[in-house]
mmCIF file of C-alpha atoms in Angstrom:
data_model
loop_
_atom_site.group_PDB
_atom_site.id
_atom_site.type_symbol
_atom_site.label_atom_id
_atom_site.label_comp_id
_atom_site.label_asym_id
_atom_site.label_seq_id
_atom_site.Cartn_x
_atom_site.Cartn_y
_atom_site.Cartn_z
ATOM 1 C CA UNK A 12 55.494 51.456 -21.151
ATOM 2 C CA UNK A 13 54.501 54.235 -23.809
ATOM 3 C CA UNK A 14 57.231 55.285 -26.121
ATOM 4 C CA UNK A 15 58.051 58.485 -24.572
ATOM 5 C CA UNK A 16 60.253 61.381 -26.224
ATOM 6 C CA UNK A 17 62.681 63.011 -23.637
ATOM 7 C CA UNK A 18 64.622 65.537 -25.482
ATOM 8 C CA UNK A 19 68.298 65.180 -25.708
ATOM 9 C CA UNK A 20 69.337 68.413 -23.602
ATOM 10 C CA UNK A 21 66.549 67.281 -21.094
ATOM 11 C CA UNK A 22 68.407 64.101 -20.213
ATOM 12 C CA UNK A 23 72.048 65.781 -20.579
ATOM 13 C CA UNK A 24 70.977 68.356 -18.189
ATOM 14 C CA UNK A 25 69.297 66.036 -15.987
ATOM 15 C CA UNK A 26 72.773 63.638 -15.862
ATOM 16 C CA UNK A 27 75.031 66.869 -15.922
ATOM 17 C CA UNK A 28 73.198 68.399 -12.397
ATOM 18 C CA UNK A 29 73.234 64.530 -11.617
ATOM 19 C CA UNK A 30 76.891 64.146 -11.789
ATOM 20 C CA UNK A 31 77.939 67.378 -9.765
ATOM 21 C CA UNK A 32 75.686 66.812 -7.025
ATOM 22 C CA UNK A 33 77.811 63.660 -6.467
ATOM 23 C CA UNK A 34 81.313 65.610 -7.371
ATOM 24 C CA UNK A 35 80.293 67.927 -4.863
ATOM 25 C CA UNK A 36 78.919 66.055 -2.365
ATOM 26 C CA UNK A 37 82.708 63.382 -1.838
ATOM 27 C CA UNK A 38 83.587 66.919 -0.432
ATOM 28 C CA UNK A 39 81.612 68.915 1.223
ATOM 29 C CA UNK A 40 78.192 68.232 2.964
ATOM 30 C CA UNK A 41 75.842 69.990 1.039
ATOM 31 C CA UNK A 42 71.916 70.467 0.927
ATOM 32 C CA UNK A 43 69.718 70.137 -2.085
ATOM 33 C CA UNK A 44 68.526 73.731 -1.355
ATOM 34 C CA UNK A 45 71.759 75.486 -1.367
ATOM 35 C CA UNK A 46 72.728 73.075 -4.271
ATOM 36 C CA UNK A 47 70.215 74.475 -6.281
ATOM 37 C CA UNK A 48 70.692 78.165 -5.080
ATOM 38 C CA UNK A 49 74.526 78.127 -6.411
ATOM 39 C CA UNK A 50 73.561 75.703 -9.251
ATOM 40 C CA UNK A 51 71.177 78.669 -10.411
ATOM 41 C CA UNK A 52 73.541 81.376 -9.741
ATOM 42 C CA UNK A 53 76.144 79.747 -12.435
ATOM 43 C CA UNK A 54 73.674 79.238 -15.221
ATOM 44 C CA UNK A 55 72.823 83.028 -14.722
ATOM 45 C CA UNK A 56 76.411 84.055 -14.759
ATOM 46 C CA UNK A 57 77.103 81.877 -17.709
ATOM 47 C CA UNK A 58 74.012 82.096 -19.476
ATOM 48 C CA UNK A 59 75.091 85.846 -21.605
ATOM 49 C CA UNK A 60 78.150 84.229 -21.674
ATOM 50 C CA UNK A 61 77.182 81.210 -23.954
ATOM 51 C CA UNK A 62 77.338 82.571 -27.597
ATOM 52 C CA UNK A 63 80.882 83.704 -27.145
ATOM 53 C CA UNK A 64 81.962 79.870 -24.983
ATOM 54 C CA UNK A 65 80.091 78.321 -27.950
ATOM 55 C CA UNK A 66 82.434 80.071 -30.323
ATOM 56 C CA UNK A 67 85.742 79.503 -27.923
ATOM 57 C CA UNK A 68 84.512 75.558 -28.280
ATOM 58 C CA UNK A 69 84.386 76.010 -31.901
ATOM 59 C CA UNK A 70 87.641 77.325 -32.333
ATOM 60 C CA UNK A 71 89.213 73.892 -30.781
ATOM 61 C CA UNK A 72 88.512 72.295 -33.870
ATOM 62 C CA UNK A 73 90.091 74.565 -35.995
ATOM 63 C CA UNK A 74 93.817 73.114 -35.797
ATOM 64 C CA UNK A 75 92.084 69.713 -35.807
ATOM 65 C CA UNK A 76 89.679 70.436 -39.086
ATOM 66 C CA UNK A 77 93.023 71.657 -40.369
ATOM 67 C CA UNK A 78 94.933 68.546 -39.790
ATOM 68 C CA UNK A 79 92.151 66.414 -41.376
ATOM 69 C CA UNK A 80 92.176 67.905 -44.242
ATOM 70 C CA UNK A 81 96.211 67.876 -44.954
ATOM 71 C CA UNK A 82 95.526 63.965 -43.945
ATOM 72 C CA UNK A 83 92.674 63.927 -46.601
ATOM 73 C CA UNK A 84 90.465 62.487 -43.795
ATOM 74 C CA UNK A 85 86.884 62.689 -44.155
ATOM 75 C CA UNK A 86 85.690 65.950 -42.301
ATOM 76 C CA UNK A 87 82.117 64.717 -41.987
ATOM 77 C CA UNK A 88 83.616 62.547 -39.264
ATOM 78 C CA UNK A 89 84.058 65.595 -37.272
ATOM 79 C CA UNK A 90 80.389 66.778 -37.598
ATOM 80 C CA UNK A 91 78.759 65.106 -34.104
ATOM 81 C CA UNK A 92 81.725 66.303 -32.439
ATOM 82 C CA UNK A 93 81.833 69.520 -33.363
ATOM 83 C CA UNK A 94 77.949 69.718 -32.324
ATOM 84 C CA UNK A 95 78.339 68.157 -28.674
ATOM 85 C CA UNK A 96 81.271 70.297 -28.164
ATOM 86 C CA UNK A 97 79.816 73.758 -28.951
ATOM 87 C CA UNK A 98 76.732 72.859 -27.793
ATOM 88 C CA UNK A 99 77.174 71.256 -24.437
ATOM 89 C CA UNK A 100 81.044 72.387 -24.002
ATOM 90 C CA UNK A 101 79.495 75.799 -22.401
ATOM 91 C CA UNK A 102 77.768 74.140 -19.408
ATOM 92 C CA UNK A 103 81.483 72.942 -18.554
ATOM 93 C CA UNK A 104 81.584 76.636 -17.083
ATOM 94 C CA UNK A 105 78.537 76.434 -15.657
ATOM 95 C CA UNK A 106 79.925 73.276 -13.904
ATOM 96 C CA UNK A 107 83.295 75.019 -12.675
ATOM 97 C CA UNK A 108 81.355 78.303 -11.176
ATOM 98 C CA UNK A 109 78.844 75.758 -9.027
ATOM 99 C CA UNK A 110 81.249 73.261 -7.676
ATOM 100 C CA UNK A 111 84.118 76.030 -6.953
ATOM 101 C CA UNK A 112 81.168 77.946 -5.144
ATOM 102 C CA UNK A 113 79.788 75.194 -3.225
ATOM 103 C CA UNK A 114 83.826 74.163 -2.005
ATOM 104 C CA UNK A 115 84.300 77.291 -0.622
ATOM 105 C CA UNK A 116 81.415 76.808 1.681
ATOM 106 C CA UNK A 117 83.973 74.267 3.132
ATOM 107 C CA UNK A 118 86.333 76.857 3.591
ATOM 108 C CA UNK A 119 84.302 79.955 4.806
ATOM 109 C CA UNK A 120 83.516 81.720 8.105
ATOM 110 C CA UNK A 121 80.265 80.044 9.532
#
């Protein structure tokens, strides 16, 4: 096989969808279609909400930034996770509006 380049986000949104599709589907019997259709609608509720989640993931490490550097820890060590926090910690929410919408097809009127 070629050396192919798959970009980062690529594969951690392909194992994110990945991962709710099968949190989703222990509970409620859903279709790919619909799936995607509520999948969709959370990114676009989400999506002018990112800037200000990226910041609200930020602001976790400022107690822990703090207590590195009263322990005169290294704070280079908390470079990567700052990173994967503010930059994947927003698609958390897009996670919670998609499953909660797809379990309360379980619960609504047919």
């Amino acid at each position: 096989f070629a050396h192919v380049y798959v970009p980062r986000a690529v594969v951690a949104a392909a194992a994110f969808v990945a991962v709710l599709y099968v949190d989703v589907r222990r509970t409620v019997d859903v279709e790919v279609k619909t799936f995607g259709k509520e999948l969709g609608k959370a990114c676009a509720y989400v999506a002018p909400m990112y800037p200000l989640l990226a910041i609200l993931c930020s602001l976790i490490f400022v107690p822990v930034m703090s207590l590195f550097e009263k322990a005169g820890w290294n704070l280079r060590r908390l470079d990567a996770p700052i990173f994967y926090t503010v930059f994947y910690g927003p698609f958390s929410a897009v996670y919670v509006f998609a499953k909660r919408a797809l379990l309360d097809q379980r619960y609504g009127l047919p």
